[in-house]
Coordinates of C-alpha atoms in Angstrom, one line a residue:
X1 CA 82.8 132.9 28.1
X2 CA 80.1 134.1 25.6
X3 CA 78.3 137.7 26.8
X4 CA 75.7 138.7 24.3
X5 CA 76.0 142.4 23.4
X6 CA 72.9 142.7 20.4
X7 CA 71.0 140.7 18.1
X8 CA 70.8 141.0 14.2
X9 CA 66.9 140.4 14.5
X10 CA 65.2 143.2 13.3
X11 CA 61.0 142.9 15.2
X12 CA 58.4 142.6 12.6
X13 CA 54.8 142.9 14.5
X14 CA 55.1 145.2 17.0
X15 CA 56.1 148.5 16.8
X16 CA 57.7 148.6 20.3
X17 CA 58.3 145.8 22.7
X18 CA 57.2 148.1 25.8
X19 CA 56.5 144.4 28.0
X20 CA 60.3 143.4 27.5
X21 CA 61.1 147.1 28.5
X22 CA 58.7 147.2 31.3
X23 CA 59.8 143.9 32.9
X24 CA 63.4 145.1 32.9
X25 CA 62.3 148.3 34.4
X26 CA 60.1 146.4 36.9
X27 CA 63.1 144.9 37.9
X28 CA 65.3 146.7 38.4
X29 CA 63.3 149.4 40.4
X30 CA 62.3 145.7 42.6
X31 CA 66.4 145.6 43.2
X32 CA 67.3 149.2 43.4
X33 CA 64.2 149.0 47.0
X34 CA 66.6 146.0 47.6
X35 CA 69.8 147.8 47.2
X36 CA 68.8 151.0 50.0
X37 CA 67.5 148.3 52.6
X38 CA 70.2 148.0 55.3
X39 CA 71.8 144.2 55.5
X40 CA 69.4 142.3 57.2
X41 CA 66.4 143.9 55.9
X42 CA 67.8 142.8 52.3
X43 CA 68.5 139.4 53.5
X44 CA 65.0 139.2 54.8
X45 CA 63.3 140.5 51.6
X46 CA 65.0 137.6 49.6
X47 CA 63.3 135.1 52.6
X48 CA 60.0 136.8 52.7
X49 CA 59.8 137.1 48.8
X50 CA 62.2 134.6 47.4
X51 CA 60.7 130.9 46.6
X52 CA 61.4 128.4 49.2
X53 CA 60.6 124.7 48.6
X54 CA 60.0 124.2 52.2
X55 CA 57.5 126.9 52.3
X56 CA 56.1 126.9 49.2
X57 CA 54.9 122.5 50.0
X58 CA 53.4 124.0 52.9
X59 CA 56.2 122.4 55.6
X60 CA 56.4 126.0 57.1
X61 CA 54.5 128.7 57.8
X62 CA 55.0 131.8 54.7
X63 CA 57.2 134.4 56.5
X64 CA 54.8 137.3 55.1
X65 CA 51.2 136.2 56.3
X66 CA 49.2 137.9 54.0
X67 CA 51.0 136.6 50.9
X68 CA 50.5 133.1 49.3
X69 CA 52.3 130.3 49.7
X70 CA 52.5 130.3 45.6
X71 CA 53.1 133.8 45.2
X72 CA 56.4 133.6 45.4
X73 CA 56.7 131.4 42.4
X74 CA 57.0 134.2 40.5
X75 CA 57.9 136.9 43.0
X76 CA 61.3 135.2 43.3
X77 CA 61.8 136.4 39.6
X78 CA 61.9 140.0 40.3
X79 CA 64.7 139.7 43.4
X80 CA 68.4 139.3 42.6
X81 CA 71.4 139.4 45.2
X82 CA 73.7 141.9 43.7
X83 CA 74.5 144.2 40.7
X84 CA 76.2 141.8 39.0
X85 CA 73.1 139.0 39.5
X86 CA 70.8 141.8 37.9
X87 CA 72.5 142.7 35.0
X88 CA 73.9 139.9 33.7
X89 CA 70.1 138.7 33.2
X90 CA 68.4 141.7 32.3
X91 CA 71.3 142.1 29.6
X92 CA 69.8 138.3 28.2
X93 CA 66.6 139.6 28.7
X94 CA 66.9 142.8 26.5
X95 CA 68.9 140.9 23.7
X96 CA 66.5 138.6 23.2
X97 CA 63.5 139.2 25.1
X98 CA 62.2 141.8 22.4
X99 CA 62.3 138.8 19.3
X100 CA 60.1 136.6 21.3
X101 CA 57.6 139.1 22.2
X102 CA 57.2 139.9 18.7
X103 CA 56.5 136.5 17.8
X104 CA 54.2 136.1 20.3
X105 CA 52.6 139.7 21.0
X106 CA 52.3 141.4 24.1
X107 CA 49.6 139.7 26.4
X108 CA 50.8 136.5 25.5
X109 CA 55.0 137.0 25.7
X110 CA 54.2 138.5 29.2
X111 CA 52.3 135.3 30.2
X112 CA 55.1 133.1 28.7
X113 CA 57.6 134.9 30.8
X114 CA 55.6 134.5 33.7
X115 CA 54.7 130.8 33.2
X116 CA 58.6 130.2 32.0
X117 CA 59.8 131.8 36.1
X118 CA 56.8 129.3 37.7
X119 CA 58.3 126.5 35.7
X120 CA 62.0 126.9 36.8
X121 CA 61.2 127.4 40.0
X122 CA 59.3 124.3 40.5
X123 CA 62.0 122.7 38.0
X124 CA 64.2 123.9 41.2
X125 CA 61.9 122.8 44.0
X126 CA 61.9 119.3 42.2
X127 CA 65.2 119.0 43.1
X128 CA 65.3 120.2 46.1
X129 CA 62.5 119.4 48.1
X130 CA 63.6 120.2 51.7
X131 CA 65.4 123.0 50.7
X132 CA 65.2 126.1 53.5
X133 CA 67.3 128.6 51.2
X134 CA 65.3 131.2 49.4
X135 CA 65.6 130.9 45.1
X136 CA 66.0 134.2 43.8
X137 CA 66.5 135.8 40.4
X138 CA 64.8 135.9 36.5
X139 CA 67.4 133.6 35.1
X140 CA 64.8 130.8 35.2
X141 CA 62.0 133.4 33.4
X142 CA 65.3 134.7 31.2
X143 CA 66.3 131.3 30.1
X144 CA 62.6 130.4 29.2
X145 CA 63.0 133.2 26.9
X146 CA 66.3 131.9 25.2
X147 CA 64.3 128.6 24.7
X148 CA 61.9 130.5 22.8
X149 CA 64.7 132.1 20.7
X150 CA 66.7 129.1 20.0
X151 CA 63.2 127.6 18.4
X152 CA 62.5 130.4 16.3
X153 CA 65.5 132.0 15.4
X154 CA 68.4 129.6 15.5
X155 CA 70.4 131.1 12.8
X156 CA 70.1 135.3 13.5
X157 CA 73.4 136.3 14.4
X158 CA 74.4 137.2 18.3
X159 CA 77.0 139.2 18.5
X160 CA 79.0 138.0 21.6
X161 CA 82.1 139.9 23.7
X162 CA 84.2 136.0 23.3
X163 CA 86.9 135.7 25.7
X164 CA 89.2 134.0 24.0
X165 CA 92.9 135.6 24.4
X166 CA 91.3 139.0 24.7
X167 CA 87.6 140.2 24.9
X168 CA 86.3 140.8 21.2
X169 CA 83.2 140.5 19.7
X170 CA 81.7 137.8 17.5
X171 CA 79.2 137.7 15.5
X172 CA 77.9 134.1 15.9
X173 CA 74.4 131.9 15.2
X174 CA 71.9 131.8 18.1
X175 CA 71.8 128.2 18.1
X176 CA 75.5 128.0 18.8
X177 CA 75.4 130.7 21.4
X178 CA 72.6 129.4 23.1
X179 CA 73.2 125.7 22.5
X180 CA 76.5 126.3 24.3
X181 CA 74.8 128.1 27.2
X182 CA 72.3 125.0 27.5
X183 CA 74.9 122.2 27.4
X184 CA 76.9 124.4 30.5
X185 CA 74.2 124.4 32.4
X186 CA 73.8 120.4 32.0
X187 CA 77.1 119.9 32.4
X188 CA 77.0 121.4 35.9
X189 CA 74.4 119.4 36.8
X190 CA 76.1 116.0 35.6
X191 CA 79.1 116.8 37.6
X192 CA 78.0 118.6 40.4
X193 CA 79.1 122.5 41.5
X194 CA 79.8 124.2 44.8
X195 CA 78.1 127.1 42.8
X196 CA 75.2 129.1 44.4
X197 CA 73.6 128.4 41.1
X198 CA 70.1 127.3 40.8
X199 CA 71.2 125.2 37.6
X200 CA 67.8 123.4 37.6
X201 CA 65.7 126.5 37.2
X202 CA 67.8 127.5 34.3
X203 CA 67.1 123.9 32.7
X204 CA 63.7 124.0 33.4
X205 CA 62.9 127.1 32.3
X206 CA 64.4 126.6 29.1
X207 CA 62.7 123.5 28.5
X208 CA 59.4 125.5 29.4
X209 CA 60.3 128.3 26.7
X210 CA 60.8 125.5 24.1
X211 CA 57.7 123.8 24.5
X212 CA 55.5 126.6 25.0
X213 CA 56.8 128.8 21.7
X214 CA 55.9 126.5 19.3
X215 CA 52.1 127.2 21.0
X216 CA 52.2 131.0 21.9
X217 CA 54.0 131.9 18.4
X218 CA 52.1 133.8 15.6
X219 CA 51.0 131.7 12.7
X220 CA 52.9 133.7 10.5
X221 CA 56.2 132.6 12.8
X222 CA 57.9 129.7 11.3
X223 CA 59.6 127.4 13.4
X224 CA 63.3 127.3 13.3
X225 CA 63.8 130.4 11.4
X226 CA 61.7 128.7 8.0
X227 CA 64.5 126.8 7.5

């Protein structure tokens, strides 16, 4: 319902946020390997590399031998199914993704978003123990970063494509944009979905981004926008 096209959230600290840039780059050159791998060599990619509970709690053997069982906590992050899957999270990802590194700095944003797609996953994994389907995607990492963003910039303005009658574009509070976004996800997990949507990870890694802001934030960085 709510797309985010840009921000009005001009970045303070850093003079370019080249780790928001580079993991979007990263990828996408991950997916575009993906894309040119005939079927079953793409399906086996998202086994080998995606996060499996099973796997991961040691219940079965790690399809690629020489990679650790944990590994795939955060290569999972850099696999998506489809085009659709890829853009719709790097799109998050470069809206907001360039705020919170400000706030943070390099070194540490690219550790947050690391620690936010570990989080979800296990957020995921927690939920579904004996799962033998492969997670797959940054959404988890990606909604660690809206987290962040809802802490420390509630009230910059998101302009959004609504689709209300007709697609237009909104200018509208982060909070409310993002706080609608959260409650979704909740809602889906309250009443269950046929989806093959890994709503845990996105809850988790949100929760993740919140708490670990307020701690990876430059002094300067007010909570909440200084308001």
């Amino acid at each position: 319902m709510f797309l985010p096209l840009h921000d009005r959230n001009p970045i303070r600290h850093v003079r370019f946020p080249y780790v928001t840039y580079g993991l979007i780059a990263l990828t996408i050159v991950c997916f575009l390997f993906q894309s040119v791998l005939p079927p079953a060599a793409f399906d086996q990619a998202t086994i080998d590399f995606g996060m499996i509970p099973i796997v991961v709690r040691n219940l079965y053997p790690q399809p690629v031998p020489w990679l650790p069982d944990w590994a795939t906590l955060i290569t999972y992050a850099f696999l998506h199914a489809d085009w659709l899957h890829l853009l719709s999270n790097m799109l998050f990802l470069w809206v907001f993704g360039d705020n919170i590194e400000d706030a943070m700095g390099h070194v540490r944003f690219l550790a947050f978003y690391l620690a936010c797609a570990i989080c979800a996953a296990l957020a995921h994994m927690a939920f579904n123990l004996d799962a033998n389907g492969p997670l797959i995607g940054a959404s988890g990492a990606v909604a660690g970063v809206m987290g962040a963003y809802i802490l420390l910039f509630p009230h910059a303005r998101v302009f959004v494509l609504a689709r209300i009658v007709i697609p237009i574009p909104l200018p509208v509070p982060a909070f409310w944009m993002l706080g609608f976004w959260v409650a979704t996800q909740l809602f889906y997990v309250v009443i269950g979905s046929d989806e093959p949507v890994a709503w845990w990870a996105h809850i988790g890694g949100f929760a993740t981004g919140v708490i670990l802001a307020a701690g990876l934030k430059r002094r300067e960085v007010t909570l909440w926008g200084g308001r």
